[in-house]
PDB file of C-alpha atoms in Angstrom:
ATOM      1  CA  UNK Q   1       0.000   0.000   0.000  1.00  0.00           C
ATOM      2  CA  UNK Q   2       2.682   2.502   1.165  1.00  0.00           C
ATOM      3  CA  UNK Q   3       4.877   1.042  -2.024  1.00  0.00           C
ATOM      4  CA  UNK Q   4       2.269   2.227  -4.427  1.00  0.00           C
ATOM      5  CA  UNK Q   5       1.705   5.290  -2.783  1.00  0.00           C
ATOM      6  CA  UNK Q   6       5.167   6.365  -3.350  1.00  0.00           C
ATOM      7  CA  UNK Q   7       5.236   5.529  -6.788  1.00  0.00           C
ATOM      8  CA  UNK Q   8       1.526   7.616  -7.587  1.00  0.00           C
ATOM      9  CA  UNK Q   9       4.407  10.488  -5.523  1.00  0.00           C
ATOM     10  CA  UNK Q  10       6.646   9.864  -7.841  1.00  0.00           C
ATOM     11  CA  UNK Q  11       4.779   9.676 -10.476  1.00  0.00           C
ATOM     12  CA  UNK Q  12       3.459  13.392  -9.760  1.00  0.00           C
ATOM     13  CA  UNK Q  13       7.255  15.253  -9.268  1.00  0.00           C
ATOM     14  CA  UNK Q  14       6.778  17.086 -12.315  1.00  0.00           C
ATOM     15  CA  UNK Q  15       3.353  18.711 -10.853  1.00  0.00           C
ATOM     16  CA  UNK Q  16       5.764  19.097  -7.695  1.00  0.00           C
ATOM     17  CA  UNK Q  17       8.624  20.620  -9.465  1.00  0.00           C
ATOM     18  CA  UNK Q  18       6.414  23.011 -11.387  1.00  0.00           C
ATOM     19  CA  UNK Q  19       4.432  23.979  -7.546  1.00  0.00           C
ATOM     20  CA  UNK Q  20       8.230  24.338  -6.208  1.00  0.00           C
ATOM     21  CA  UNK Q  21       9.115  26.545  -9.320  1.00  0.00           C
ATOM     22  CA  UNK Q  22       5.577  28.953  -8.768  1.00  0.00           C
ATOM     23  CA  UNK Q  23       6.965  29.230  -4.948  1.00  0.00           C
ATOM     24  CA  UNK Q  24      10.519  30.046  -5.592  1.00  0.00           C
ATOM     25  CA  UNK Q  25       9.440  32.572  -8.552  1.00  0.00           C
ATOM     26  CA  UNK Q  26       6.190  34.481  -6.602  1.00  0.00           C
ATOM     27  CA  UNK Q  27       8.696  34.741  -3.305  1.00  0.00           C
ATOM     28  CA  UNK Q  28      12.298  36.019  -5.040  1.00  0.00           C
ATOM     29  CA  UNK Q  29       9.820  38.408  -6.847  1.00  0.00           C
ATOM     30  CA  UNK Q  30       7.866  39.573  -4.195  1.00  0.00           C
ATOM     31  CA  UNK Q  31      10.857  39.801  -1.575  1.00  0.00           C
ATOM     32  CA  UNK Q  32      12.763  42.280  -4.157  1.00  0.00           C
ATOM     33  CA  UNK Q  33       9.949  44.209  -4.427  1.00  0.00           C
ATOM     34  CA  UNK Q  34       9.050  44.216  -0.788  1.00  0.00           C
ATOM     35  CA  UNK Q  35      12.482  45.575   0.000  1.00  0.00           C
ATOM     36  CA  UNK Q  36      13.185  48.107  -2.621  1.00  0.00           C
ATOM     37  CA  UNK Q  37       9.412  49.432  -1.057  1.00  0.00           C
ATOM     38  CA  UNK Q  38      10.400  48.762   2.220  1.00  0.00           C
ATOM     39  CA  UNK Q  39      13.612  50.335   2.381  1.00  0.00           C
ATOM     40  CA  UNK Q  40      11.834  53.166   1.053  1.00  0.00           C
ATOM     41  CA  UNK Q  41       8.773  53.440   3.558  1.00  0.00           C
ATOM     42  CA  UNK Q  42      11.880  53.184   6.213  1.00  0.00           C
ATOM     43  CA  UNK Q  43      13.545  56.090   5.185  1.00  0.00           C
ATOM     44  CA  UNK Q  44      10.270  58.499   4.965  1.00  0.00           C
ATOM     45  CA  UNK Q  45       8.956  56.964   8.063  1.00  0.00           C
ATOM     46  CA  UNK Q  46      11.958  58.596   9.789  1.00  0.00           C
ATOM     47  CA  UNK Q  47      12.437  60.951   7.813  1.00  0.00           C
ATOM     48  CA  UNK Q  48      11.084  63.940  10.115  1.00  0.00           C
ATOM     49  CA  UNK Q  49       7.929  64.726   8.753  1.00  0.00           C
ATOM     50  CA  UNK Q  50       5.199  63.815  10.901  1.00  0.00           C
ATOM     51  CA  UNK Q  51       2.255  63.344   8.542  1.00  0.00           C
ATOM     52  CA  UNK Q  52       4.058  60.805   6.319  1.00  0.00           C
ATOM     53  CA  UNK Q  53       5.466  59.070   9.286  1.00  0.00           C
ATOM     54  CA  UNK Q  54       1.806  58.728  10.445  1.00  0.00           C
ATOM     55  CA  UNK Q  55       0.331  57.662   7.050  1.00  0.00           C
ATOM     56  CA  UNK Q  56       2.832  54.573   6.958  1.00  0.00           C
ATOM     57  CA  UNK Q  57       2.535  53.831  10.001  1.00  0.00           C
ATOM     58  CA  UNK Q  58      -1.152  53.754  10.216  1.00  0.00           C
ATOM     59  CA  UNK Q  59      -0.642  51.608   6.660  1.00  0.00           C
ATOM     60  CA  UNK Q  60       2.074  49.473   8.446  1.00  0.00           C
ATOM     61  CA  UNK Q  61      -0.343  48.639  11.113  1.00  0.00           C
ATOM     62  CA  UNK Q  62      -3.421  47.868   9.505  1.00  0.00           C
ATOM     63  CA  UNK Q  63      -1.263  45.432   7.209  1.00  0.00           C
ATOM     64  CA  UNK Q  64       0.368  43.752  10.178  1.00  0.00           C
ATOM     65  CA  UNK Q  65      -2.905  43.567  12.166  1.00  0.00           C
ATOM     66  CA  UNK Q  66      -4.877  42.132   9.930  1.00  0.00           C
ATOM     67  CA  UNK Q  67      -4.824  38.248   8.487  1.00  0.00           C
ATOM     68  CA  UNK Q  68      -3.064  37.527   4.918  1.00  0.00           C
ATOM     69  CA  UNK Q  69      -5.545  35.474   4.262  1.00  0.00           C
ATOM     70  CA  UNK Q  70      -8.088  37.919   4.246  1.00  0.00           C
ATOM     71  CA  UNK Q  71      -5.973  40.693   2.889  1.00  0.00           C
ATOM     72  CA  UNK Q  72      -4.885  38.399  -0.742  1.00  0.00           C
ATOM     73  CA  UNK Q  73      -9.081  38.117  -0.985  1.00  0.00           C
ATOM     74  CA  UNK Q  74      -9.487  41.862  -0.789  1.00  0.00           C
ATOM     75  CA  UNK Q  75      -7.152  42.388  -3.675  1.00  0.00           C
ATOM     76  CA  UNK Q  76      -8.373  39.090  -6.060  1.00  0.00           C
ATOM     77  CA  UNK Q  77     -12.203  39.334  -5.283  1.00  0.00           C
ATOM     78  CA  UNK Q  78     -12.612  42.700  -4.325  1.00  0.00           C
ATOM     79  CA  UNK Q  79     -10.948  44.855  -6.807  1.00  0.00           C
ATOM     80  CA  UNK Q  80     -12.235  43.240  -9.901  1.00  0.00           C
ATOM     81  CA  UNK Q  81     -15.474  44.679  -8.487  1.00  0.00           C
ATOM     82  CA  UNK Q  82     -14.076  47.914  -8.538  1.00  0.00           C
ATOM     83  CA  UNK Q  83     -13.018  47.229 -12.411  1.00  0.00           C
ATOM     84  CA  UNK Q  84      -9.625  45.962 -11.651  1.00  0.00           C
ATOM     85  CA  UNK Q  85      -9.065  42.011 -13.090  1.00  0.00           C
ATOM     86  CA  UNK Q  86      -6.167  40.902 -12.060  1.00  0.00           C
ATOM     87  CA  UNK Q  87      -4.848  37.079 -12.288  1.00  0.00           C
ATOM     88  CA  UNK Q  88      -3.925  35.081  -9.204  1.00  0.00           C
ATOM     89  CA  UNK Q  89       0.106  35.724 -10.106  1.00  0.00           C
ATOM     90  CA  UNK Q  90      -0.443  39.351 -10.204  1.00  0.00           C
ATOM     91  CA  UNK Q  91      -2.442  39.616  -7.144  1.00  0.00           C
ATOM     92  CA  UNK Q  92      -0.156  36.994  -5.133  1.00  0.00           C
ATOM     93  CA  UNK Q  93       2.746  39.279  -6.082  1.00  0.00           C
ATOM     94  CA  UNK Q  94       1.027  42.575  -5.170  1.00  0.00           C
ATOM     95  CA  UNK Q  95      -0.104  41.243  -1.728  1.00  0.00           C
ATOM     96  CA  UNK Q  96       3.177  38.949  -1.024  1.00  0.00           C
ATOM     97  CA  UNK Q  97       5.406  42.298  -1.876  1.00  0.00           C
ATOM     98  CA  UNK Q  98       2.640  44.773   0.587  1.00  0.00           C
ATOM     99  CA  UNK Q  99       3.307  42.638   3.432  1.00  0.00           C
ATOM    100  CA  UNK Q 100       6.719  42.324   2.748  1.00  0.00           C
ATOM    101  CA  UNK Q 101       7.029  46.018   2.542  1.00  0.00           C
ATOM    102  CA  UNK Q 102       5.223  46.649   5.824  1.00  0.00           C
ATOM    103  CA  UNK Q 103       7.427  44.277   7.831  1.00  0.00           C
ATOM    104  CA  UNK Q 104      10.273  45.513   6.392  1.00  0.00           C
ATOM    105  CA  UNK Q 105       9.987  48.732   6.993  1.00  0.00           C
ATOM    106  CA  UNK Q 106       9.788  48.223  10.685  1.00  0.00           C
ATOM    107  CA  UNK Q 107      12.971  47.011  10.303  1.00  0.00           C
ATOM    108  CA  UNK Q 108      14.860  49.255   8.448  1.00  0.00           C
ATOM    109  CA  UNK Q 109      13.025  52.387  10.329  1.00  0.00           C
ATOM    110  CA  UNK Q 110      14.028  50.518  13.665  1.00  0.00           C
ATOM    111  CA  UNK Q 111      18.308  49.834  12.671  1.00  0.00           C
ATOM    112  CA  UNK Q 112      17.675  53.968  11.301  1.00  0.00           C
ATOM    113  CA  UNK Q 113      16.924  54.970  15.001  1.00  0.00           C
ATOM    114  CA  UNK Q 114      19.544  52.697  16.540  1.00  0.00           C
ATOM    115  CA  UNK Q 115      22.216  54.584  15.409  1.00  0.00           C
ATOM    116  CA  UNK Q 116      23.782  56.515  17.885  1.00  0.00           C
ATOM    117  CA  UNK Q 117      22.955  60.174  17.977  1.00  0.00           C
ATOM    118  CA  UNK Q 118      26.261  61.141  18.071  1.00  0.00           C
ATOM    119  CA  UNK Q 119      27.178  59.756  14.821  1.00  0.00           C
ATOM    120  CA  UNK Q 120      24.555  61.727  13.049  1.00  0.00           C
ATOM    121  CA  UNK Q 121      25.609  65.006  14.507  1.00  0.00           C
ATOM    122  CA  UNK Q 122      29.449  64.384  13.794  1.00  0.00           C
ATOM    123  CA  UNK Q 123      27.956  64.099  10.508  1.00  0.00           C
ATOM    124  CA  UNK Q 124      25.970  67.306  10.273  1.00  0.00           C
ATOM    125  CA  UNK Q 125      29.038  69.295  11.869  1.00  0.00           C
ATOM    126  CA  UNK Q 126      31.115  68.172   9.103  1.00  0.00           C
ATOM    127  CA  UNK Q 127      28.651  69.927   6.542  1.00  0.00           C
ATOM    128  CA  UNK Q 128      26.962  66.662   5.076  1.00  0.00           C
ATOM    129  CA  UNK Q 129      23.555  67.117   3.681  1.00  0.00           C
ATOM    130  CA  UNK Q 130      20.221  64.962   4.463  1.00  0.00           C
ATOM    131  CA  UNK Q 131      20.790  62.733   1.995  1.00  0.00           C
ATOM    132  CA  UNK Q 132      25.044  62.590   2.419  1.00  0.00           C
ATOM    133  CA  UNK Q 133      24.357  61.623   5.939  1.00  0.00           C
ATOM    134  CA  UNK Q 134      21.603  58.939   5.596  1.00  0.00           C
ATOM    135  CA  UNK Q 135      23.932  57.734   2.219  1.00  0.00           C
ATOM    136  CA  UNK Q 136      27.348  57.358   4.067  1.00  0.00           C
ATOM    137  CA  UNK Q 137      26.725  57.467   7.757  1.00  0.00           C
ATOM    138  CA  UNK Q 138      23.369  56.404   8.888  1.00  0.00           C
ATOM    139  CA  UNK Q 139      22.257  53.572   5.995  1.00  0.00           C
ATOM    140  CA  UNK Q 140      25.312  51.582   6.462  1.00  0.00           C
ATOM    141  CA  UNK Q 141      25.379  51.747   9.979  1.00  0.00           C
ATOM    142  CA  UNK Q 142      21.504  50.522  10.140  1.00  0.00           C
ATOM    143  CA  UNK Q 143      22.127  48.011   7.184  1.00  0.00           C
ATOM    144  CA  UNK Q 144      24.320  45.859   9.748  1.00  0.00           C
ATOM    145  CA  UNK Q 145      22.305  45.499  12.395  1.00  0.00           C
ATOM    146  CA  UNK Q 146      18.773  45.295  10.002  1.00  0.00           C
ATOM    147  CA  UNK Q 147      20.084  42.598   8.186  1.00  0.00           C
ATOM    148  CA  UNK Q 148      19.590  39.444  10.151  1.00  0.00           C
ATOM    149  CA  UNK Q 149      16.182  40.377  11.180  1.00  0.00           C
ATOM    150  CA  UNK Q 150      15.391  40.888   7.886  1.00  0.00           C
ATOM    151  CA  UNK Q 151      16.859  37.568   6.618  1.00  0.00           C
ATOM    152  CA  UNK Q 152      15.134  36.410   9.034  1.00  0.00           C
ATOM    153  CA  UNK Q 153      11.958  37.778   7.989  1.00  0.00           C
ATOM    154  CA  UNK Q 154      12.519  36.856   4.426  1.00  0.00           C
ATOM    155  CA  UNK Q 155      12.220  33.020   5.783  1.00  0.00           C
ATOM    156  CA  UNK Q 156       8.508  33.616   7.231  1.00  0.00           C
ATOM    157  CA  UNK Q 157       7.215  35.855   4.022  1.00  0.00           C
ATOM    158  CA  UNK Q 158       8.525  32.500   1.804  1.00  0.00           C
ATOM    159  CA  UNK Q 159       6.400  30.489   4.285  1.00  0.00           C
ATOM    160  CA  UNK Q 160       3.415  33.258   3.750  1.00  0.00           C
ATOM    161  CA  UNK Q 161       3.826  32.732   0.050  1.00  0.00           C
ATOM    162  CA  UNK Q 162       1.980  29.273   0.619  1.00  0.00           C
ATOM    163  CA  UNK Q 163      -1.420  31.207   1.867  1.00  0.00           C
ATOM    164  CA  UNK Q 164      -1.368  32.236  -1.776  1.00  0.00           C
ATOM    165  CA  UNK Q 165      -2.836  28.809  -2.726  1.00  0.00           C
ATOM    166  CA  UNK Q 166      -6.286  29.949  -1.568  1.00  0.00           C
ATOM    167  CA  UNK Q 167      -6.976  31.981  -5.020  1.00  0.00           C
ATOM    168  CA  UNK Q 168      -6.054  28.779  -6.891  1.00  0.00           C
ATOM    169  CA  UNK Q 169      -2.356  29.547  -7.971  1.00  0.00           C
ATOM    170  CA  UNK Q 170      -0.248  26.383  -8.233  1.00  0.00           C
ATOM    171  CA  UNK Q 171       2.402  26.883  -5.594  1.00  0.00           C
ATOM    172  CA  UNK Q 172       3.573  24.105  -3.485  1.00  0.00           C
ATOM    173  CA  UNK Q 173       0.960  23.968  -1.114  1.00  0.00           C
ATOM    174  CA  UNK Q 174      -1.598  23.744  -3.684  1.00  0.00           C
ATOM    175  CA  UNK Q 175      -0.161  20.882  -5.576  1.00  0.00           C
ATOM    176  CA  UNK Q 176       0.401  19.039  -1.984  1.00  0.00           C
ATOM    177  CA  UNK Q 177      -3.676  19.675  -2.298  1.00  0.00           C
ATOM    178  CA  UNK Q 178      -3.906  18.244  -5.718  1.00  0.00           C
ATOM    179  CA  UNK Q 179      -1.385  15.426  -5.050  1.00  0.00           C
ATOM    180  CA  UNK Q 180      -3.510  14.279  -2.057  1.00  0.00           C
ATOM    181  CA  UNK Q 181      -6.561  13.476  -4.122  1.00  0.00           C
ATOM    182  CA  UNK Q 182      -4.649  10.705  -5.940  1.00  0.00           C
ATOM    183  CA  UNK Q 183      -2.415   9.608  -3.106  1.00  0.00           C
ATOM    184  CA  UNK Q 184      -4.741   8.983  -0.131  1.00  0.00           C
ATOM    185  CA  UNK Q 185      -2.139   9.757   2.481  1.00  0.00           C
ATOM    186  CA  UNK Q 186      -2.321  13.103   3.811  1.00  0.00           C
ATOM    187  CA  UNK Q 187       0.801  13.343   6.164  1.00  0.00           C
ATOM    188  CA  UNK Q 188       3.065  11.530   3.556  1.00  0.00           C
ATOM    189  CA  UNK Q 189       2.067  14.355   0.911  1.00  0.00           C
ATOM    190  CA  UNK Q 190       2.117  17.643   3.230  1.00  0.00           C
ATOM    191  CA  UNK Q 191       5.030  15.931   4.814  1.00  0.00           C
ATOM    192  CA  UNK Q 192       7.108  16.279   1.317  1.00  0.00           C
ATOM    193  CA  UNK Q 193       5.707  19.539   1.236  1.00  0.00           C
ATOM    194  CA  UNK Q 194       6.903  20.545   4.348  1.00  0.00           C
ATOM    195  CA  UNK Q 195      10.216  19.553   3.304  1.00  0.00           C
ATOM    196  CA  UNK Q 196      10.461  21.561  -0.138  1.00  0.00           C
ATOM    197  CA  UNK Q 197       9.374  24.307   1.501  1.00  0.00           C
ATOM    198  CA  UNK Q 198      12.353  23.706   4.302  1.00  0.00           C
ATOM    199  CA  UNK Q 199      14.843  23.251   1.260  1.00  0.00           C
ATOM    200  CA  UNK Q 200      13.901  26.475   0.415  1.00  0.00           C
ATOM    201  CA  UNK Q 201      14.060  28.296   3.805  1.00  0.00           C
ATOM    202  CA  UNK Q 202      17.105  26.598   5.389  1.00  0.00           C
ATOM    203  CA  UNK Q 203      20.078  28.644   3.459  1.00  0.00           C
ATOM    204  CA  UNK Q 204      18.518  31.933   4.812  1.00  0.00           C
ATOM    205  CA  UNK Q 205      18.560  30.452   8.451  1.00  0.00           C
ATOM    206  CA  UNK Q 206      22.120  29.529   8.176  1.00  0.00           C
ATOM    207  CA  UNK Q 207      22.181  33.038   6.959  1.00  0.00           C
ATOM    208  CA  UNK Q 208      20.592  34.765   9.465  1.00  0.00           C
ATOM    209  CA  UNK Q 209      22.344  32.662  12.018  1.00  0.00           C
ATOM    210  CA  UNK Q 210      25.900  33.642  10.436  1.00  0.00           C
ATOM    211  CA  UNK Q 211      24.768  36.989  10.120  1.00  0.00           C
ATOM    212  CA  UNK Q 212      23.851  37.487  13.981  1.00  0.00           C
ATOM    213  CA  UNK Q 213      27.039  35.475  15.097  1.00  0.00           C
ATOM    214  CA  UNK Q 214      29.668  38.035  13.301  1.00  0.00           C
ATOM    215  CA  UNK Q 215      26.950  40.728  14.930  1.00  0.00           C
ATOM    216  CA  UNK Q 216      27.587  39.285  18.534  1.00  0.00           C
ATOM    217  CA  UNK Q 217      31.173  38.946  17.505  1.00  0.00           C
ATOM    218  CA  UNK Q 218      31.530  42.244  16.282  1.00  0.00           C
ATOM    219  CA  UNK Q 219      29.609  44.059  19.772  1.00  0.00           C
ATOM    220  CA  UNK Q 220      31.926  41.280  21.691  1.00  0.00           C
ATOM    221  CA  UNK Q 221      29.223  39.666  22.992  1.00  0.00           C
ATOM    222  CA  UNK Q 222      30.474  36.433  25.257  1.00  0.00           C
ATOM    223  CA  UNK Q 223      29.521  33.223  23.857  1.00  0.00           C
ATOM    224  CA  UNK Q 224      27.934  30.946  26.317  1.00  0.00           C
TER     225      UNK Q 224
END
């Protein structure tokens, strides 16, 4: 029984391959997206002006606060009411790269105000303009200690990306769905899934973890 089972799996890699594809392409495309809009909702959120700080923040919250799920309906049900068809790659990629966005620029607007005050006045005493001192002073500084959160918060969006099989778009989640009709084993199936979804995820955890150990290194933070 098991025997058979396993050859119906393997007889269905090429649906599996083709799911692990959609999830690989939907999540390196939304995650550059996400963080070029990210990185820029960062900056203007501390940028100094209160209104926009408030706008994206009140935006940053209501995207946080709320469930994917119900967020990747709005934008596939909802706005083709409103005369706007999109298909379920398009609207994956919109929603995947808005939450990305959000989460990311809580990041980047938290490593921006953990630089040290005195850094940014050294700069502004040495004649440096807005932009000269967020280019070459306060951006690189941040950058170090943003970047294993945010590695780290690439690994959950890729595991988001799997919600996106609600609106019928053939990730890897929704072929484990399809693969489960024929194969009447529901933990052997999701199990694989689980798994191709972990191939995916595990280089950016060593990442993040190399990342934060040459942070503690770097602070000279005691290793227990």
């Amino acid at each position: 029984m098991i025997w058979q089972q396993f050859q119906s799996l393997i007889g269905s890699y090429p649906l599996a391959l083709r799911g692990l594809g959609m999830t690989v392409a939907l999540s390196l495309i939304s995650l550059v997206l996400g963080t070029l809009i990210g990185f820029a909702l960062g900056i203007l959120r501390t940028g100094g002006n209160q209104l926009i700080s408030r706008v994206i923040g009140a935006w940053v919250d209501l995207i946080r606060g709320t469930p994917f799920l119900v967020q990747i309906f709005l934008i596939f049900f909802i706005l083709p009411e409103l005369g706007i068809e999109l298909d379920a790659f398009t609207a994956g990629i919109i929603a995947l790269s808005n939450l990305a966005a959000c989460f990311i620029c809580e990041i980047v607007a938290a490593g921006i105000r953990a630089v040290p005050t005195g850094q940014v006045e050294a700069a502004l005493a040495s004649g440096l303009s807005r932009w000269q001192r967020m280019r070459q002073v306060v951006l690189p500084q941040a950058m170090r200690m943003s970047l294993p959160p945010l590695v780290g918060q690439y690994v959950l969006l890729i595991k988001d990306s799997s919600v996106v099989s609600a609106i019928g778009l053939t990730d890897l989640t929704r072929v484990g769905w399809l693969v489960v009709q024929r194969v009447p084993n529901g933990l052997l199936v999701f199990a694989i899934v689980g798994i191709g979804y972990f191939v995916v995820c595990y280089p950016l955890i060593l990442l993040a973890r190399r990342l934060e150990s040459r942070m503690g290194a770097a602070h000279g933070e005691v290793q227990l």
